[in-house]
């Protein structure tokens, strides 16, 4: 079955928004080790194949994962997973982007914030302005304030 230790809780399930209200296999979750509070991560469960993939990094605390499907993608897990990740070692927060198929980090967007977003800041919103001449700009917006993100590169 799934490789989830007994002392770990999982919460904030998120599925491909194209599969809402339909049968699905893949779900992404936040995982927290209850014994070692410094151990938090993400979990990708395949409910149809009874498999799991996890991601964790020492002193990194992700908030609930958001799956963004690749435009034109045909597979349920064809896209990326986004999460703000609080680093308790240096008191900073960065946006992590993982490949949804294997939870390998694609990129980390480090942006100076007025204060760090802690791992318990569920649903936090931050506006970030980047210079118009910035190459490879990433814009993240939430038009309906319900975990619906659009990634645009310019």
N, CA, C and O atoms as a GROMACS GRO file, in nm:
protein
  616
    1UNK      N    1   0.085  -0.118   0.000
    1UNK     CA    2   0.000   0.000   0.000
    1UNK      C    3   0.089   0.124   0.000
    1UNK      O    4   0.200   0.119  -0.052
    2UNK      N    5   0.043   0.233   0.056
    2UNK     CA    6   0.117   0.358   0.053
    2UNK      C    7   0.223   0.362   0.160
    2UNK      O    8   0.204   0.309   0.270
    3UNK      N    9   0.333   0.424   0.128
    3UNK     CA   10   0.447   0.432   0.219
    3UNK      C   11   0.431   0.556   0.309
    3UNK      O   12   0.502   0.655   0.290
    4UNK      N   13   0.340   0.550   0.405
    4UNK     CA   14   0.316   0.660   0.498
    4UNK      C   15   0.343   0.608   0.638
    4UNK      O   16   0.269   0.522   0.686
    5UNK      N   17   0.448   0.659   0.707
    5UNK     CA   18   0.476   0.612   0.843
    5UNK      C   19   0.358   0.636   0.937
    5UNK      O   20   0.280   0.729   0.916
    6UNK      N   21   0.347   0.552   1.039
    6UNK     CA   22   0.234   0.560   1.132
    6UNK      C   23   0.230   0.692   1.208
    6UNK      O   24   0.123   0.736   1.247
    7UNK      N   25   0.345   0.756   1.229
    7UNK     CA   26   0.348   0.882   1.304
    7UNK      C   27   0.338   1.004   1.212
    7UNK      O   28   0.381   1.113   1.250
    8UNK      N   29   0.283   0.986   1.093
    8UNK     CA   30   0.271   1.094   0.996
    8UNK      C   31   0.124   1.121   0.966
    8UNK      O   32   0.044   1.029   0.947
    9UNK      N   33   0.089   1.250   0.962
    9UNK     CA   34  -0.046   1.287   0.920
    9UNK      C   35  -0.038   1.340   0.777
    9UNK      O   36   0.063   1.398   0.736
   10UNK      N   37  -0.144   1.321   0.703
   10UNK     CA   38  -0.153   1.376   0.569
   10UNK      C   39  -0.282   1.458   0.561
   10UNK      O   40  -0.386   1.418   0.613
   11UNK      N   41  -0.272   1.573   0.494
   11UNK     CA   42  -0.389   1.659   0.482
   11UNK      C   43  -0.376   1.747   0.358
   11UNK      O   44  -0.277   1.739   0.286
   12UNK      N   45  -0.475   1.829   0.335
   12UNK     CA   46  -0.482   1.920   0.220
   12UNK      C   47  -0.475   1.846   0.087
   12UNK      O   48  -0.389   1.876   0.005
   13UNK      N   49  -0.565   1.749   0.064
   13UNK     CA   50  -0.561   1.676  -0.063
   13UNK      C   51  -0.592   1.769  -0.181
   13UNK      O   52  -0.677   1.857  -0.171
   14UNK      N   53  -0.524   1.747  -0.290
   14UNK     CA   54  -0.546   1.826  -0.412
   14UNK      C   55  -0.532   1.734  -0.533
   14UNK      O   56  -0.433   1.661  -0.545
   15UNK      N   57  -0.631   1.737  -0.621
   15UNK     CA   58  -0.628   1.657  -0.743
   15UNK      C   59  -0.626   1.751  -0.864
   15UNK      O   60  -0.654   1.870  -0.852
   16UNK      N   61  -0.594   1.695  -0.978
   16UNK     CA   62  -0.597   1.769  -1.103
   16UNK      C   63  -0.736   1.833  -1.116
   16UNK      O   64  -0.836   1.760  -1.112
   17UNK      N   65  -0.746   1.965  -1.132
   17UNK     CA   66  -0.878   2.028  -1.139
   17UNK      C   67  -0.961   1.979  -1.257
   17UNK      O   68  -1.084   1.992  -1.254
   18UNK      N   69  -0.898   1.923  -1.360
   18UNK     CA   70  -0.973   1.867  -1.473
   18UNK      C   71  -1.044   1.737  -1.436
   18UNK      O   72  -1.128   1.687  -1.512
   19UNK      N   73  -1.012   1.680  -1.317
   19UNK     CA   74  -1.072   1.555  -1.272
   19UNK      C   75  -1.169   1.575  -1.157
   19UNK      O   76  -1.219   1.477  -1.102
   20UNK      N   77  -1.197   1.697  -1.119
   20UNK     CA   78  -1.292   1.721  -1.010
   20UNK      C   79  -1.429   1.671  -1.051
   20UNK      O   80  -1.479   1.703  -1.159
   21UNK      N   81  -1.489   1.591  -0.964
   21UNK     CA   82  -1.621   1.535  -0.992
   21UNK      C   83  -1.617   1.414  -1.084
   21UNK      O   84  -1.721   1.365  -1.126
   22UNK      N   85  -1.496   1.366  -1.116
   22UNK     CA   86  -1.478   1.250  -1.203
   22UNK      C   87  -1.388   1.150  -1.132
   22UNK      O   88  -1.322   1.186  -1.034
   23UNK      N   89  -1.385   1.026  -1.177
   23UNK     CA   90  -1.290   0.930  -1.119
   23UNK      C   91  -1.146   0.979  -1.140
   23UNK      O   92  -1.111   1.028  -1.248
   24UNK      N   93  -1.064   0.965  -1.038
   24UNK     CA   94  -0.924   1.006  -1.047
   24UNK      C   95  -0.838   0.905  -0.973
   24UNK      O   96  -0.887   0.827  -0.891
   25UNK      N   97  -0.708   0.909  -1.003
   25UNK     CA   98  -0.613   0.820  -0.936
   25UNK      C   99  -0.512   0.896  -0.851
   25UNK      O  100  -0.476   0.851  -0.743
   26UNK      N  101  -0.467   1.012  -0.899
   26UNK     CA  102  -0.355   1.083  -0.838
   26UNK      C  103  -0.405   1.190  -0.743
   26UNK      O  104  -0.492   1.270  -0.779
   27UNK      N  105  -0.350   1.193  -0.621
   27UNK     CA  106  -0.381   1.298  -0.524
   27UNK      C  107  -0.250   1.343  -0.459
   27UNK      O  108  -0.163   1.262  -0.428
   28UNK      N  109  -0.238   1.474  -0.439
   28UNK     CA  110  -0.121   1.534  -0.376
   28UNK      C  111  -0.161   1.583  -0.238
   28UNK      O  112  -0.270   1.638  -0.220
   29UNK      N  113  -0.072   1.563  -0.137
   29UNK     CA  114  -0.104   1.597   0.001
   29UNK      C  115   0.018   1.656   0.070
   29UNK      O  116   0.132   1.636   0.028
   30UNK      N  117  -0.008   1.728   0.178
   30UNK     CA  118   0.098   1.771   0.268
   30UNK      C  119   0.114   1.662   0.373
   30UNK      O  120   0.014   1.610   0.423
   31UNK      N  121   0.237   1.628   0.407
   31UNK     CA  122   0.264   1.526   0.508
   31UNK      C  123   0.342   1.588   0.623
   31UNK      O  124   0.435   1.666   0.601
   32UNK      N  125   0.304   1.554   0.747
   32UNK     CA  126   0.372   1.607   0.865
   32UNK      C  127   0.404   1.492   0.959
   32UNK      O  128   0.316   1.414   0.994
   33UNK      N  129   0.531   1.481   0.998
   33UNK     CA  130   0.572   1.382   1.096
   33UNK      C  131   0.542   1.437   1.234
   33UNK      O  132   0.593   1.543   1.272
   34UNK      N  133   0.458   1.367   1.311
   34UNK     CA  134   0.415   1.416   1.441
   34UNK      C  135   0.524   1.410   1.547
   34UNK      O  136   0.521   1.485   1.644
   35UNK      N  137   0.621   1.321   1.529
   35UNK     CA  138   0.729   1.306   1.626
   35UNK      C  139   0.836   1.412   1.600
   35UNK      O  140   0.881   1.479   1.693
   36UNK      N  141   0.877   1.425   1.476
   36UNK     CA  142   0.981   1.523   1.438
   36UNK      C  143   0.912   1.638   1.364
   36UNK      O  144   0.890   1.628   1.244
   37UNK      N  145   0.878   1.744   1.434
   37UNK     CA  146   0.807   1.856   1.372
   37UNK      C  147   0.889   1.921   1.261
   37UNK      O  148   0.834   1.994   1.179
   38UNK      N  149   1.020   1.897   1.258
   38UNK     CA  150   1.101   1.953   1.150
   38UNK      C  151   1.088   1.870   1.022
   38UNK      O  152   1.148   1.904   0.920
   39UNK      N  153   1.011   1.762   1.028
   39UNK     CA  154   0.996   1.674   0.912
   39UNK      C  155   0.858   1.695   0.850
   39UNK      O  156   0.758   1.640   0.897
   40UNK      N  157   0.854   1.775   0.746
   40UNK     CA  158   0.731   1.796   0.670
   40UNK      C  159   0.765   1.775   0.524
   40UNK      O  160   0.880   1.788   0.484
   41UNK      N  161   0.665   1.742   0.445
   41UNK     CA  162   0.692   1.720   0.304
   41UNK      C  163   0.563   1.708   0.225
   41UNK      O  164   0.455   1.742   0.272
   42UNK      N  165   0.579   1.661   0.103
   42UNK     CA  166   0.466   1.639   0.014
   42UNK      C  167   0.457   1.491  -0.017
   42UNK      O  168   0.556   1.418  -0.012
   43UNK      N  169   0.337   1.448  -0.050
   43UNK     CA  170   0.313   1.309  -0.084
   43UNK      C  171   0.226   1.304  -0.208
   43UNK      O  172   0.127   1.376  -0.219
   44UNK      N  173   0.265   1.219  -0.302
   44UNK     CA  174   0.187   1.194  -0.424
   44UNK      C  175   0.138   1.050  -0.414
   44UNK      O  176   0.218   0.957  -0.416
   45UNK      N  177   0.007   1.033  -0.402
   45UNK     CA  178  -0.050   0.899  -0.394
   45UNK      C  179  -0.116   0.864  -0.527
   45UNK      O  180  -0.189   0.945  -0.584
   46UNK      N  181  -0.090   0.743  -0.574
   46UNK     CA  182  -0.162   0.689  -0.689
   46UNK      C  183  -0.258   0.585  -0.631
   46UNK      O  184  -0.218   0.474  -0.598
   47UNK      N  185  -0.384   0.624  -0.619
   47UNK     CA  186  -0.484   0.538  -0.555
   47UNK      C  187  -0.519   0.416  -0.638
   47UNK      O  188  -0.567   0.317  -0.583
   48UNK      N  189  -0.495   0.421  -0.768
   48UNK     CA  190  -0.527   0.308  -0.856
   48UNK      C  191  -0.417   0.203  -0.857
   48UNK      O  192  -0.444   0.084  -0.875
   49UNK      N  193  -0.293   0.245  -0.838
   49UNK     CA  194  -0.179   0.152  -0.841
   49UNK      C  195  -0.124   0.124  -0.701
   49UNK      O  196  -0.030   0.045  -0.686
   50UNK      N  197  -0.181   0.187  -0.598
   50UNK     CA  198  -0.133   0.171  -0.460
   50UNK      C  199   0.016   0.203  -0.447
   50UNK      O  200   0.091   0.127  -0.386
   51UNK      N  201   0.057   0.315  -0.506
   51UNK     CA  202   0.196   0.358  -0.496
   51UNK      C  203   0.202   0.499  -0.441
   51UNK      O  204   0.103   0.573  -0.444
   52UNK      N  205   0.319   0.536  -0.390
   52UNK     CA  206   0.338   0.672  -0.338
   52UNK      C  207   0.478   0.719  -0.368
   52UNK      O  208   0.572   0.640  -0.382
   53UNK      N  209   0.491   0.851  -0.378
   53UNK     CA  210   0.620   0.917  -0.392
   53UNK      C  211   0.618   1.032  -0.292
   53UNK      O  212   0.518   1.103  -0.281
   54UNK      N  213   0.727   1.050  -0.219
   54UNK     CA  214   0.733   1.157  -0.121
   54UNK      C  215   0.846   1.253  -0.149
   54UNK      O  216   0.944   1.218  -0.215
   55UNK      N  217   0.833   1.375  -0.098
   55UNK     CA  218   0.939   1.475  -0.103
   55UNK      C  219   0.952   1.537   0.034
   55UNK      O  220   0.852   1.576   0.095
   56UNK      N  221   1.074   1.546   0.083
   56UNK     CA  222   1.102   1.620   0.205
   56UNK      C  223   1.245   1.668   0.201
   56UNK      O  224   1.330   1.610   0.133
   57UNK      N  225   1.271   1.775   0.273
   57UNK     CA  226   1.404   1.833   0.282
   57UNK      C  227   1.416   1.891   0.423
   57UNK      O  228   1.323   1.955   0.472
   58UNK      N  229   1.529   1.869   0.487
   58UNK     CA  230   1.546   1.912   0.625
   58UNK      C  231   1.515   2.061   0.641
   58UNK      O  232   1.561   2.144   0.562
   59UNK      N  233   1.438   2.092   0.744
   59UNK     CA  234   1.398   2.229   0.780
   59UNK      C  235   1.308   2.296   0.679
   59UNK      O  236   1.286   2.417   0.688
   60UNK      N  237   1.254   2.222   0.583
   60UNK     CA  238   1.162   2.277   0.483
   60UNK      C  239   1.020   2.236   0.520
   60UNK      O  240   0.994   2.119   0.550
   61UNK      N  241   0.929   2.332   0.517
   61UNK     CA  242   0.791   2.309   0.559
   61UNK      C  243   0.694   2.359   0.451
   61UNK      O  244   0.660   2.477   0.450
   62UNK      N  245   0.650   2.272   0.361
   62UNK     CA  246   0.556   2.316   0.257
   62UNK      C  247   0.414   2.331   0.312
   62UNK      O  248   0.373   2.260   0.404
   63UNK      N  249   0.342   2.426   0.252
   63UNK     CA  250   0.198   2.437   0.282
   63UNK      C  251   0.126   2.350   0.181
   63UNK      O  252   0.189   2.276   0.106
   64UNK      N  253  -0.007   2.358   0.179
   64UNK     CA  254  -0.082   2.266   0.094
   64UNK      C  255  -0.040   2.276  -0.052
   64UNK      O  256  -0.021   2.386  -0.105
   65UNK      N  257  -0.025   2.161  -0.118
   65UNK     CA  258   0.019   2.159  -0.258
   65UNK      C  259  -0.095   2.196  -0.353
   65UNK      O  260  -0.212   2.167  -0.328
   66UNK      N  261  -0.057   2.260  -0.462
   66UNK     CA  262  -0.151   2.298  -0.568
   66UNK      C  263  -0.103   2.232  -0.696
   66UNK      O  264   0.012   2.252  -0.736
   67UNK      N  265  -0.188   2.155  -0.763
   67UNK     CA  266  -0.152   2.094  -0.891
   67UNK      C  267  -0.198   2.186  -1.003
   67UNK      O  268  -0.313   2.231  -1.004
   68UNK      N  269  -0.109   2.213  -1.098
   68UNK     CA  270  -0.141   2.295  -1.216
   68UNK      C  271  -0.119   2.207  -1.338
   68UNK      O  272  -0.005   2.170  -1.368
   69UNK      N  273  -0.226   2.173  -1.411
   69UNK     CA  274  -0.209   2.088  -1.529
   69UNK      C  275  -0.138   2.162  -1.642
   69UNK      O  276  -0.154   2.283  -1.659
   70UNK      N  277  -0.059   2.087  -1.718
   70UNK     CA  278   0.006   2.144  -1.836
   70UNK      C  279  -0.100   2.166  -1.942
   70UNK      O  280  -0.177   2.075  -1.972
   71UNK      N  281  -0.107   2.286  -2.001
   71UNK     CA  282  -0.204   2.308  -2.109
   71UNK      C  283  -0.183   2.205  -2.220
   71UNK      O  284  -0.072   2.187  -2.269
   72UNK      N  285  -0.290   2.138  -2.259
   72UNK     CA  286  -0.281   2.036  -2.362
   72UNK      C  287  -0.239   1.900  -2.310
   72UNK      O  288  -0.230   1.805  -2.387
   73UNK      N  289  -0.212   1.890  -2.180
   73UNK     CA  290  -0.170   1.762  -2.123
   73UNK      C  291  -0.281   1.658  -2.132
   73UNK      O  292  -0.399   1.690  -2.120
   74UNK      N  293  -0.242   1.533  -2.152
   74UNK     CA  294  -0.340   1.426  -2.167
   74UNK      C  295  -0.340   1.328  -2.049
   74UNK      O  296  -0.435   1.252  -2.033
   75UNK      N  297  -0.236   1.330  -1.968
   75UNK     CA  298  -0.227   1.240  -1.852
   75UNK      C  299  -0.270   1.314  -1.726
   75UNK      O  300  -0.255   1.436  -1.716
   76UNK      N  301  -0.323   1.242  -1.632
   76UNK     CA  302  -0.373   1.301  -1.508
   76UNK      C  303  -0.265   1.376  -1.430
   76UNK      O  304  -0.294   1.476  -1.365
   77UNK      N  305  -0.141   1.327  -1.436
   77UNK     CA  306  -0.033   1.390  -1.360
   77UNK      C  307   0.062   1.470  -1.448
   77UNK      O  308   0.177   1.493  -1.411
   78UNK      N  309   0.015   1.514  -1.565
   78UNK     CA  310   0.097   1.594  -1.656
   78UNK      C  311   0.085   1.740  -1.616
   78UNK      O  312  -0.009   1.809  -1.656
   79UNK      N  313   0.180   1.787  -1.537
   79UNK     CA  314   0.177   1.924  -1.490
   79UNK      C  315   0.279   1.943  -1.379
   79UNK      O  316   0.374   1.866  -1.366
   80UNK      N  317   0.258   2.046  -1.299
   80UNK     CA  318   0.349   2.077  -1.190
   80UNK      C  319   0.271   2.092  -1.060
   80UNK      O  320   0.150   2.114  -1.061
   81UNK      N  321   0.343   2.080  -0.949
   81UNK     CA  322   0.287   2.100  -0.816
   81UNK      C  323   0.356   2.224  -0.758
   81UNK      O  324   0.478   2.236  -0.763
   82UNK      N  325   0.276   2.315  -0.702
   82UNK     CA  326   0.328   2.438  -0.643
   82UNK      C  327   0.303   2.437  -0.493
   82UNK      O  328   0.202   2.385  -0.446
   83UNK      N  329   0.396   2.494  -0.418
   83UNK     CA  330   0.375   2.515  -0.275
   83UNK      C  331   0.474   2.618  -0.225
   83UNK      O  332   0.591   2.618  -0.264
   84UNK      N  333   0.426   2.706  -0.138
   84UNK     CA  334   0.520   2.789  -0.063
   84UNK      C  335   0.588   2.699   0.039
   84UNK      O  336   0.523   2.615   0.102
   85UNK      N  337   0.719   2.716   0.054
   85UNK     CA  338   0.795   2.632   0.147
   85UNK      C  339   0.870   2.724   0.244
   85UNK      O  340   0.955   2.803   0.202
   86UNK      N  341   0.839   2.710   0.372
   86UNK     CA  342   0.907   2.786   0.476
   86UNK      C  343   1.033   2.712   0.515
   86UNK      O  344   1.030   2.591   0.541
   87UNK      N  345   1.146   2.783   0.520
   87UNK     CA  346   1.274   2.726   0.562
   87UNK      C  347   1.299   2.772   0.705
   87UNK      O  348   1.330   2.889   0.729
   88UNK      N  349   1.284   2.681   0.801
   88UNK     CA  350   1.300   2.718   0.941
   88UNK      C  351   1.445   2.740   0.981
   88UNK      O  352   1.471   2.793   1.090
   89UNK      N  353   1.540   2.702   0.896
   89UNK     CA  354   1.681   2.725   0.927
   89UNK      C  355   1.720   2.871   0.904
   89UNK      O  356   1.800   2.926   0.980
   90UNK      N  357   1.665   2.933   0.800
   90UNK     CA  358   1.702   3.073   0.774
   90UNK      C  359   1.583   3.169   0.774
   90UNK      O  360   1.596   3.286   0.736
   91UNK      N  361   1.464   3.119   0.817
   91UNK     CA  362   1.346   3.203   0.834
   91UNK      C  363   1.303   3.273   0.705
   91UNK      O  364   1.269   3.391   0.705
   92UNK      N  365   1.305   3.198   0.594
   92UNK     CA  366   1.263   3.253   0.465
   92UNK      C  367   1.156   3.161   0.404
   92UNK      O  368   1.136   3.048   0.448
   93UNK      N  369   1.089   3.213   0.302
   93UNK     CA  370   0.991   3.136   0.229
   93UNK      C  371   1.020   3.147   0.081
   93UNK      O  372   1.055   3.254   0.032
   94UNK      N  373   1.005   3.037   0.008
   94UNK     CA  374   1.024   3.036  -0.137
   94UNK      C  375   0.912   2.954  -0.200
   94UNK      O  376   0.851   2.869  -0.135
   95UNK      N  377   0.885   2.982  -0.326
   95UNK     CA  378   0.787   2.904  -0.401
   95UNK      C  379   0.862   2.790  -0.468
   95UNK      O  380   0.954   2.812  -0.546
   96UNK      N  381   0.822   2.667  -0.437
   96UNK     CA  382   0.881   2.550  -0.499
   96UNK      C  383   0.787   2.501  -0.609
   96UNK      O  384   0.665   2.506  -0.595
   97UNK      N  385   0.846   2.453  -0.717
   97UNK     CA  386   0.769   2.394  -0.827
   97UNK      C  387   0.830   2.257  -0.854
   97UNK      O  388   0.948   2.244  -0.884
   98UNK      N  389   0.745   2.153  -0.844
   98UNK     CA  390   0.788   2.014  -0.865
   98UNK      C  391   0.723   1.958  -0.991
   98UNK      O  392   0.614   2.000  -1.029
   99UNK      N  393   0.791   1.863  -1.054
   99UNK     CA  394   0.731   1.784  -1.160
   99UNK      C  395   0.630   1.692  -1.092
   99UNK      O  396   0.667   1.617  -1.001
  100UNK      N  397   0.505   1.696  -1.135
  100UNK     CA  398   0.400   1.620  -1.067
  100UNK      C  399   0.416   1.469  -1.082
  100UNK      O  400   0.362   1.393  -1.001
  101UNK      N  401   0.487   1.424  -1.182
  101UNK     CA  402   0.501   1.279  -1.204
  101UNK      C  403   0.595   1.213  -1.105
  101UNK      O  404   0.576   1.096  -1.069
  102UNK      N  405   0.699   1.287  -1.059
  102UNK     CA  406   0.799   1.224  -0.974
  102UNK      C  407   0.838   1.307  -0.852
  102UNK      O  408   0.924   1.265  -0.774
  103UNK      N  409   0.777   1.424  -0.833
  103UNK     CA  410   0.807   1.516  -0.724
  103UNK      C  411   0.954   1.559  -0.721
  103UNK      O  412   1.008   1.586  -0.614
  104UNK      N  413   1.016   1.566  -0.836
  104UNK     CA  414   1.150   1.625  -0.844
  104UNK      C  415   1.134   1.776  -0.859
  104UNK      O  416   1.049   1.824  -0.934
  105UNK      N  417   1.217   1.850  -0.785
  105UNK     CA  418   1.209   1.996  -0.789
  105UNK      C  419   1.250   2.044  -0.928
  105UNK      O  420   1.358   2.013  -0.977
  106UNK      N  421   1.160   2.122  -0.990
  106UNK     CA  422   1.188   2.183  -1.121
  106UNK      C  423   1.260   2.314  -1.101
  106UNK      O  424   1.361   2.342  -1.167
  107UNK      N  425   1.208   2.396  -1.010
  107UNK     CA  426   1.271   2.524  -0.981
  107UNK      C  427   1.224   2.575  -0.845
  107UNK      O  428   1.122   2.531  -0.792
  108UNK      N  429   1.301   2.667  -0.791
  108UNK     CA  430   1.266   2.734  -0.666
  108UNK      C  431   1.271   2.884  -0.694
  108UNK      O  432   1.372   2.936  -0.741
  109UNK      N  433   1.159   2.952  -0.666
  109UNK     CA  434   1.152   3.096  -0.688
  109UNK      C  435   1.167   3.164  -0.554
  109UNK      O  436   1.078   3.160  -0.469
  110UNK      N  437   1.283   3.228  -0.535
  110UNK     CA  438   1.310   3.298  -0.410
  110UNK      C  439   1.276   3.445  -0.431
  110UNK      O  440   1.331   3.511  -0.519
  111UNK      N  441   1.186   3.494  -0.349
  111UNK     CA  442   1.139   3.632  -0.360
  111UNK      C  443   1.142   3.695  -0.223
  111UNK      O  444   1.089   3.637  -0.127
  112UNK      N  445   1.201   3.814  -0.210
  112UNK     CA  446   1.199   3.879  -0.079
  112UNK      C  447   1.055   3.916  -0.040
  112UNK      O  448   0.984   3.982  -0.116
  113UNK      N  449   1.015   3.872   0.076
  113UNK     CA  450   0.881   3.901   0.127
  113UNK      C  451   0.893   3.989   0.251
  113UNK      O  452   0.996   3.988   0.318
  114UNK      N  453   0.788   4.065   0.282
  114UNK     CA  454   0.793   4.148   0.402
  114UNK      C  455   0.813   4.066   0.529
  114UNK      O  456   0.875   4.112   0.625
  115UNK      N  457   0.760   3.942   0.530
  115UNK     CA  458   0.781   3.849   0.640
  115UNK      C  459   0.762   3.709   0.583
  115UNK      O  460   0.692   3.692   0.483
  116UNK      N  461   0.824   3.609   0.645
  116UNK     CA  462   0.811   3.473   0.591
  116UNK      C  463   0.669   3.422   0.606
  116UNK      O  464   0.598   3.458   0.700
  117UNK      N  465   0.628   3.335   0.513
  117UNK     CA  466   0.500   3.266   0.524
  117UNK      C  467   0.528   3.135   0.596
  117UNK      O  468   0.599   3.049   0.543
  118UNK      N  469   0.474   3.119   0.714
  118UNK     CA  470   0.500   2.999   0.792
  118UNK      C  471   0.420   2.883   0.736
  118UNK      O  472   0.324   2.902   0.661
  119UNK      N  473   0.458   2.763   0.773
  119UNK     CA  474   0.392   2.644   0.721
  119UNK      C  475   0.247   2.635   0.765
  119UNK      O  476   0.171   2.557   0.707
  120UNK      N  477   0.207   2.711   0.864
  120UNK     CA  478   0.068   2.709   0.910
  120UNK      C  479  -0.016   2.820   0.847
  120UNK      O  480  -0.134   2.832   0.878
  121UNK      N  481   0.044   2.900   0.759
  121UNK     CA  482  -0.030   3.009   0.694
  121UNK      C  483  -0.107   2.955   0.575
  121UNK      O  484  -0.076   2.986   0.460
  122UNK      N  485  -0.207   2.875   0.603
  122UNK     CA  486  -0.287   2.814   0.499
  122UNK      C  487  -0.362   2.922   0.421
  122UNK      O  488  -0.427   3.009   0.480
  123UNK      N  489  -0.353   2.916   0.290
  123UNK     CA  490  -0.425   3.009   0.205
  123UNK      C  491  -0.367   3.149   0.204
  123UNK      O  492  -0.439   3.243   0.171
  124UNK      N  493  -0.240   3.167   0.239
  124UNK     CA  494  -0.179   3.299   0.240
  124UNK      C  495  -0.171   3.357   0.100
  124UNK      O  496  -0.151   3.284   0.003
  125UNK      N  497  -0.188   3.487   0.090
  125UNK     CA  498  -0.180   3.555  -0.038
  125UNK      C  499  -0.072   3.662  -0.029
  125UNK      O  500  -0.066   3.738   0.068
  126UNK      N  501   0.013   3.669  -0.128
  126UNK     CA  502   0.118   3.769  -0.136
  126UNK      C  503   0.121   3.825  -0.276
  126UNK      O  504   0.118   3.749  -0.373
  127UNK      N  505   0.127   3.956  -0.288
  127UNK     CA  506   0.141   4.019  -0.420
  127UNK      C  507   0.289   4.049  -0.441
  127UNK      O  508   0.354   4.108  -0.355
  128UNK      N  509   0.341   4.008  -0.555
  128UNK     CA  510   0.481   4.030  -0.587
  128UNK      C  511   0.488   4.102  -0.720
  128UNK      O  512   0.432   4.055  -0.819
  129UNK      N  513   0.555   4.213  -0.721
  129UNK     CA  514   0.573   4.288  -0.845
  129UNK      C  515   0.716   4.268  -0.893
  129UNK      O  516   0.812   4.286  -0.817
  130UNK      N  517   0.730   4.230  -1.019
  130UNK     CA  518   0.862   4.211  -1.078
  130UNK      C  519   0.881   4.317  -1.185
  130UNK      O  520   0.783   4.360  -1.246
  131UNK      N  521   1.004   4.359  -1.210
  131UNK     CA  522   1.028   4.460  -1.313
  131UNK      C  523   0.977   4.413  -1.448
  131UNK      O  524   0.984   4.295  -1.481
  132UNK      N  525   0.924   4.508  -1.527
  132UNK     CA  526   0.869   4.471  -1.658
  132UNK      C  527   0.976   4.417  -1.752
  132UNK      O  528   0.945   4.342  -1.844
  133UNK      N  529   1.101   4.454  -1.729
  133UNK     CA  530   1.208   4.406  -1.817
  133UNK      C  531   1.268   4.274  -1.769
  133UNK      O  532   1.368   4.228  -1.823
  134UNK      N  533   1.207   4.213  -1.667
  134UNK     CA  534   1.258   4.089  -1.612
  134UNK      C  535   1.240   3.974  -1.711
  134UNK      O  536   1.128   3.947  -1.755
  135UNK      N  537   1.348   3.908  -1.746
  135UNK     CA  538   1.341   3.793  -1.836
  135UNK      C  539   1.288   3.673  -1.759
  135UNK      O  540   1.312   3.660  -1.639
  136UNK      N  541   1.215   3.585  -1.827
  136UNK     CA  542   1.161   3.463  -1.768
  136UNK      C  543   1.075   3.491  -1.644
  136UNK      O  544   1.082   3.419  -1.545
  137UNK      N  545   0.997   3.596  -1.652
  137UNK     CA  546   0.910   3.632  -1.541
  137UNK      C  547   0.803   3.527  -1.519
  137UNK      O  548   0.745   3.475  -1.614
  138UNK      N  549   0.777   3.496  -1.394
  138UNK     CA  550   0.670   3.403  -1.359
  138UNK      C  551   0.563   3.482  -1.285
  138UNK      O  552   0.592   3.547  -1.185
  139UNK      N  553   0.442   3.475  -1.332
  139UNK     CA  554   0.330   3.546  -1.270
  139UNK      C  555   0.236   3.441  -1.214
  139UNK      O  556   0.196   3.348  -1.285
  140UNK      N  557   0.199   3.456  -1.090
  140UNK     CA  558   0.106   3.364  -1.028
  140UNK      C  559  -0.014   3.444  -0.982
  140UNK      O  560   0.000   3.540  -0.906
  141UNK      N  561  -0.130   3.406  -1.028
  141UNK     CA  562  -0.251   3.478  -0.990
  141UNK      C  563  -0.358   3.380  -0.947
  141UNK      O  564  -0.356   3.262  -0.984
  142UNK      N  565  -0.449   3.428  -0.868
  142UNK     CA  566  -0.560   3.347  -0.822
  142UNK      C  567  -0.688   3.423  -0.850
  142UNK      O  568  -0.739   3.494  -0.763
  143UNK      N  569  -0.742   3.410  -0.972
  143UNK     CA  570  -0.858   3.491  -1.009
  143UNK      C  571  -0.982   3.468  -0.926
  143UNK      O  572  -1.060   3.561  -0.904
  144UNK      N  573  -1.002   3.347  -0.878
  144UNK     CA  574  -1.123   3.322  -0.798
  144UNK      C  575  -1.091   3.288  -0.653
  144UNK      O  576  -1.178   3.243  -0.578
  145UNK      N  577  -0.965   3.309  -0.612
  145UNK     CA  578  -0.920   3.285  -0.475
  145UNK      C  579  -0.946   3.143  -0.428
  145UNK      O  580  -0.962   3.121  -0.308
  146UNK      N  581  -0.952   3.046  -0.517
  146UNK     CA  582  -0.969   2.908  -0.478
  146UNK      C  583  -0.868   2.820  -0.547
  146UNK      O  584  -0.903   2.738  -0.633
  147UNK      N  585  -0.744   2.836  -0.511
  147UNK     CA  586  -0.638   2.748  -0.558
  147UNK      C  587  -0.637   2.727  -0.709
  147UNK      O  588  -0.610   2.617  -0.757
  148UNK      N  589  -0.666   2.830  -0.783
  148UNK     CA  590  -0.662   2.820  -0.929
  148UNK      C  591  -0.553   2.912  -0.978
  148UNK      O  592  -0.570   3.034  -0.979
  149UNK      N  593  -0.441   2.856  -1.017
  149UNK     CA  594  -0.324   2.935  -1.051
  149UNK      C  595  -0.295   2.928  -1.199
  149UNK      O  596  -0.320   2.826  -1.264
  150UNK      N  597  -0.244   3.036  -1.252
  150UNK     CA  598  -0.202   3.042  -1.391
  150UNK      C  599  -0.054   3.078  -1.392
  150UNK      O  600  -0.016   3.178  -1.331
  151UNK      N  601   0.027   3.001  -1.458
  151UNK     CA  602   0.168   3.033  -1.470
  151UNK      C  603   0.192   3.090  -1.608
  151UNK      O  604   0.154   3.030  -1.709
  152UNK      N  605   0.254   3.205  -1.613
  152UNK     CA  606   0.285   3.267  -1.741
  152UNK      C  607   0.432   3.303  -1.742
  152UNK      O  608   0.482   3.361  -1.646
  153UNK      N  609   0.501   3.271  -1.847
  153UNK     CA  610   0.640   3.316  -1.860
  153UNK      C  611   0.646   3.416  -1.972
  153UNK      O  612   0.583   3.399  -2.076
  154UNK      N  613   0.721   3.521  -1.950
  154UNK     CA  614   0.731   3.629  -2.048
  154UNK      C  615   0.876   3.654  -2.081
  154UNK      O  616   0.906   3.741  -2.163
   0.00000   0.00000   0.00000
